[in-house]
Protein backbone atom coordinates (compact mmCIF):
# COMPACT_ATOMS: atom_id res chain seq x y z
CA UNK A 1 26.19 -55.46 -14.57
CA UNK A 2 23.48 -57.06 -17.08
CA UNK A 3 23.23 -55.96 -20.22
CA UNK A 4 20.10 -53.55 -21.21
CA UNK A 5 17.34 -55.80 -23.41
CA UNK A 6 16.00 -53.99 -26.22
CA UNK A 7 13.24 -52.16 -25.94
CA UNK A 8 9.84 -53.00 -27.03
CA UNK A 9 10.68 -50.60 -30.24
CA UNK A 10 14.39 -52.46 -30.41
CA UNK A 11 16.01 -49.42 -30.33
CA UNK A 12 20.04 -49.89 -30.42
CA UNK A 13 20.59 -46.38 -29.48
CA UNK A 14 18.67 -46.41 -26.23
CA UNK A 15 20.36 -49.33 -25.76
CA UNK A 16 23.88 -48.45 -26.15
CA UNK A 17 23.34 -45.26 -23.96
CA UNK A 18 21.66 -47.28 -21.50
CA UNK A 19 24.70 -49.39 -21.27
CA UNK A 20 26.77 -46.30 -21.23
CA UNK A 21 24.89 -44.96 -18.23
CA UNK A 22 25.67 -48.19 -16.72
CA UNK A 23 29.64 -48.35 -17.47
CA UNK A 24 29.60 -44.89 -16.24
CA UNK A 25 28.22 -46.51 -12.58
CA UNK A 26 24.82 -44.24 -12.90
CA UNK A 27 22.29 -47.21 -14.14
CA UNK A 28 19.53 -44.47 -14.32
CA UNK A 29 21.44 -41.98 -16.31
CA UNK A 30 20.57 -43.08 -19.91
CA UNK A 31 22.72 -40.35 -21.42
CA UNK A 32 25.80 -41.16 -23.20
CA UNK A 33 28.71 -39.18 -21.07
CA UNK A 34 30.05 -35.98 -21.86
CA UNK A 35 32.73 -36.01 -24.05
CA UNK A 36 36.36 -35.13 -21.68
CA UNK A 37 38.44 -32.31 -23.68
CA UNK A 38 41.70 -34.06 -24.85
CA UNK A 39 44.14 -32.61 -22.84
CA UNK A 40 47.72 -31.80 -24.60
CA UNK A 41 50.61 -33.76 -23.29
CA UNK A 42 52.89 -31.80 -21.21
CA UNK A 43 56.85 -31.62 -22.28
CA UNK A 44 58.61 -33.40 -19.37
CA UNK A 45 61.28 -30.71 -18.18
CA UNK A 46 64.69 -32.16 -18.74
CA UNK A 47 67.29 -33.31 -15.95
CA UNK A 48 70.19 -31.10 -17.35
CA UNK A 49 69.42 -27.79 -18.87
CA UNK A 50 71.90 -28.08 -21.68
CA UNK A 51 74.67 -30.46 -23.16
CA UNK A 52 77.62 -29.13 -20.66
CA UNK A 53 75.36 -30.32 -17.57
CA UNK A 54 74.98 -33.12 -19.27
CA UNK A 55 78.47 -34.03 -20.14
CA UNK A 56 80.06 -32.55 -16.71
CA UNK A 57 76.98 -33.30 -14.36
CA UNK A 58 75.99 -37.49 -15.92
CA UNK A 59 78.16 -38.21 -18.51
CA UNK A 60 82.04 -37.97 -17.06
CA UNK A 61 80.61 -39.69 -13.78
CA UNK A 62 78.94 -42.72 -15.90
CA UNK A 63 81.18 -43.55 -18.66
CA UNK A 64 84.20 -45.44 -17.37
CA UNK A 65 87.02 -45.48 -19.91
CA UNK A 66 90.68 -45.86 -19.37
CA UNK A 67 91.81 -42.41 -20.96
CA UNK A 68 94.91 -43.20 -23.37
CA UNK A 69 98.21 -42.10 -22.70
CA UNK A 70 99.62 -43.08 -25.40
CA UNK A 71 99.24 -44.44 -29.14
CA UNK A 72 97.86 -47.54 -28.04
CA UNK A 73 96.56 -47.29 -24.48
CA UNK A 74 92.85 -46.29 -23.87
CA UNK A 75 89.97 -44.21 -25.16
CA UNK A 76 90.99 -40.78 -26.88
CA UNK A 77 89.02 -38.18 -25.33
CA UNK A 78 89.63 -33.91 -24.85
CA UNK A 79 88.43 -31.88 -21.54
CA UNK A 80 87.74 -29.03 -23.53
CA UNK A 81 85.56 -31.42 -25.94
CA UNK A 82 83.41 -28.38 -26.52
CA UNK A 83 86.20 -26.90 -28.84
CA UNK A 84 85.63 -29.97 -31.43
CA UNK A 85 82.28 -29.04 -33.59
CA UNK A 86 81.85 -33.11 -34.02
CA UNK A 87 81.80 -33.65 -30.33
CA UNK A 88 79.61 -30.59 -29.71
CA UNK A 89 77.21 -32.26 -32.57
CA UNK A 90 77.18 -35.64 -31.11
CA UNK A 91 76.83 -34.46 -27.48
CA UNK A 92 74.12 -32.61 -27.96
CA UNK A 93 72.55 -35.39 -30.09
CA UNK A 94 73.66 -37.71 -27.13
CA UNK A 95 71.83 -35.33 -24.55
CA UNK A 96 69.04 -35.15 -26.58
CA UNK A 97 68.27 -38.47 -27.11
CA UNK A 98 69.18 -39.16 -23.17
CA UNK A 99 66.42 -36.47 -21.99
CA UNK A 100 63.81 -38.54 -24.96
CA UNK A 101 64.39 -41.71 -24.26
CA UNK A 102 64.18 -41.73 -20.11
CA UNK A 103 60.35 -39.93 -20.72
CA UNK A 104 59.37 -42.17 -23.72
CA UNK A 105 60.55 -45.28 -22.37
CA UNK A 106 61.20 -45.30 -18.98
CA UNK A 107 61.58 -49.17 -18.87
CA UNK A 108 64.36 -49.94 -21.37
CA UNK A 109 65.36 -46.50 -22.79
CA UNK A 110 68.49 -46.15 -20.67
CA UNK A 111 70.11 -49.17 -22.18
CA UNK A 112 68.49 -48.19 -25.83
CA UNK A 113 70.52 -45.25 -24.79
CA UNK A 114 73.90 -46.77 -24.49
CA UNK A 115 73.27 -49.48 -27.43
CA UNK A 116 71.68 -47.30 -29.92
CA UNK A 117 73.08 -44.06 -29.15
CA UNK A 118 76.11 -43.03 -26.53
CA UNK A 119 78.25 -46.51 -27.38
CA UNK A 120 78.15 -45.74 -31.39
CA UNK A 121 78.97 -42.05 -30.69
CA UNK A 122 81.72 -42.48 -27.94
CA UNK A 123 83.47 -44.77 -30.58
CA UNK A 124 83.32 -41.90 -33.50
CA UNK A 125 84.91 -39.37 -30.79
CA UNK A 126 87.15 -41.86 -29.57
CA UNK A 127 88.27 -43.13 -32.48
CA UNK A 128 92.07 -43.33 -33.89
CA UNK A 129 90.87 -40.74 -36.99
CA UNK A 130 87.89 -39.09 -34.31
CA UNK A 131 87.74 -35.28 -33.47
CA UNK A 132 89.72 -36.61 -30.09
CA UNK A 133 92.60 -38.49 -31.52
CA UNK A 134 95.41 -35.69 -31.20
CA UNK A 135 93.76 -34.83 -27.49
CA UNK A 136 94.59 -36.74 -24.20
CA UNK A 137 93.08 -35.77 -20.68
CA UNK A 138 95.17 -33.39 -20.31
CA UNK A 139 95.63 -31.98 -23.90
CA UNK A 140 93.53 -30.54 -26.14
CA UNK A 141 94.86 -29.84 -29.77
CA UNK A 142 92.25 -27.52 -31.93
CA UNK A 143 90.25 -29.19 -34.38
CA UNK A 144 91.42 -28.76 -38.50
CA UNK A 145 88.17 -28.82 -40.43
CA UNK A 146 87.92 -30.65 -43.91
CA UNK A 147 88.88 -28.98 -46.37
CA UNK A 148 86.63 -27.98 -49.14
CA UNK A 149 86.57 -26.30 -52.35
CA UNK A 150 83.76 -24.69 -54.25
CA UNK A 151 81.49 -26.51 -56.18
CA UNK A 152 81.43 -25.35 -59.63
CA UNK A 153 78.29 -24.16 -60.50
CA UNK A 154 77.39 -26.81 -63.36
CA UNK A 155 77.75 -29.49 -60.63
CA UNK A 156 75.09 -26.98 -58.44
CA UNK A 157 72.76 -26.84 -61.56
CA UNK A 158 72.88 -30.66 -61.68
CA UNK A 159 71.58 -30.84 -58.12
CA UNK A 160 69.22 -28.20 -58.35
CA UNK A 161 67.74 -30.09 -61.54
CA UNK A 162 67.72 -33.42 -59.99
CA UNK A 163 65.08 -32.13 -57.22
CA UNK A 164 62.92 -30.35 -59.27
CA UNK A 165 61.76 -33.46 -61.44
């Protein structure tokens, strides 16, 4: 491909469609190309269609933990995890980022996956204090929420004053 020469009038835009025609493999068509509608990227679908596929369908078959049996013995964790509103949380969020990351970055997002999200959250589940620490594999023991008492409503003004300045 050579370069068009400018004209005898040195006109740059009859020369930059001329070498437009010419990137677009028709050196007689002087015309710049039409412009191609931007097309919208399509949603990949995801693998599982909600966070109990993912947790019974990938996640029990690809985290290997020795389940504790004791005080002392292995990773805390509850078959009927979906009764603990942390675990649901950070299962969903685990799902979630699973079904991002393998579309986004197909080269290095599984092990993004494990570092960044599943290892952090399997340790909060796990944990001696976690949502599964009075659970074992084959005992689930029903979550006690925090408890919480009313804010008085001079400490609500305070906050609702802070974000209006």
């Amino acid at each position: 491909m050579t370069l068009p020469q400018p004209g005898p009038a040195g006109d740059p835009v009859a020369d930059l469609s001329a070498l437009l025609g010419q990137l677009a493999g028709d050196p007689s068509d002087t015309a710049p190309p039409a412009a191609t509608p931007a097309t919208e990227p399509t949603e990949a679908e995801p693998v599982y269609r909600n966070v109990e596929a993912f947790v019974g369908d990938y996640l029990a078959h690809v985290v290997e933990r020795r389940l504790a049996s004791g005080p002392t013995s292995g990773v805390n964790w509850c078959p009927r995890w979906w009764a603990h509103p942390e675990a649901i949380s950070r299962l969903y969020a685990l799902w979630r980022a699973w079904e991002t990351l393998r579309v986004s970055d197909p080269q290095t997002g599984t092990s993004i996956w494990w570092r960044d999200h599943l290892d952090p959250h399997l340790a909060a589940l796990a944990a001696e204090y976690g949502p599964f620490s009075r659970c074992g594999p084959d005992k689930h023991t029903e979550p006690k929420p925090l408890p919480v008492e009313p804010a008085p409503s001079e400490v609500l003004a305070q906050f609702l004053d802070a974000g209006s300045s």
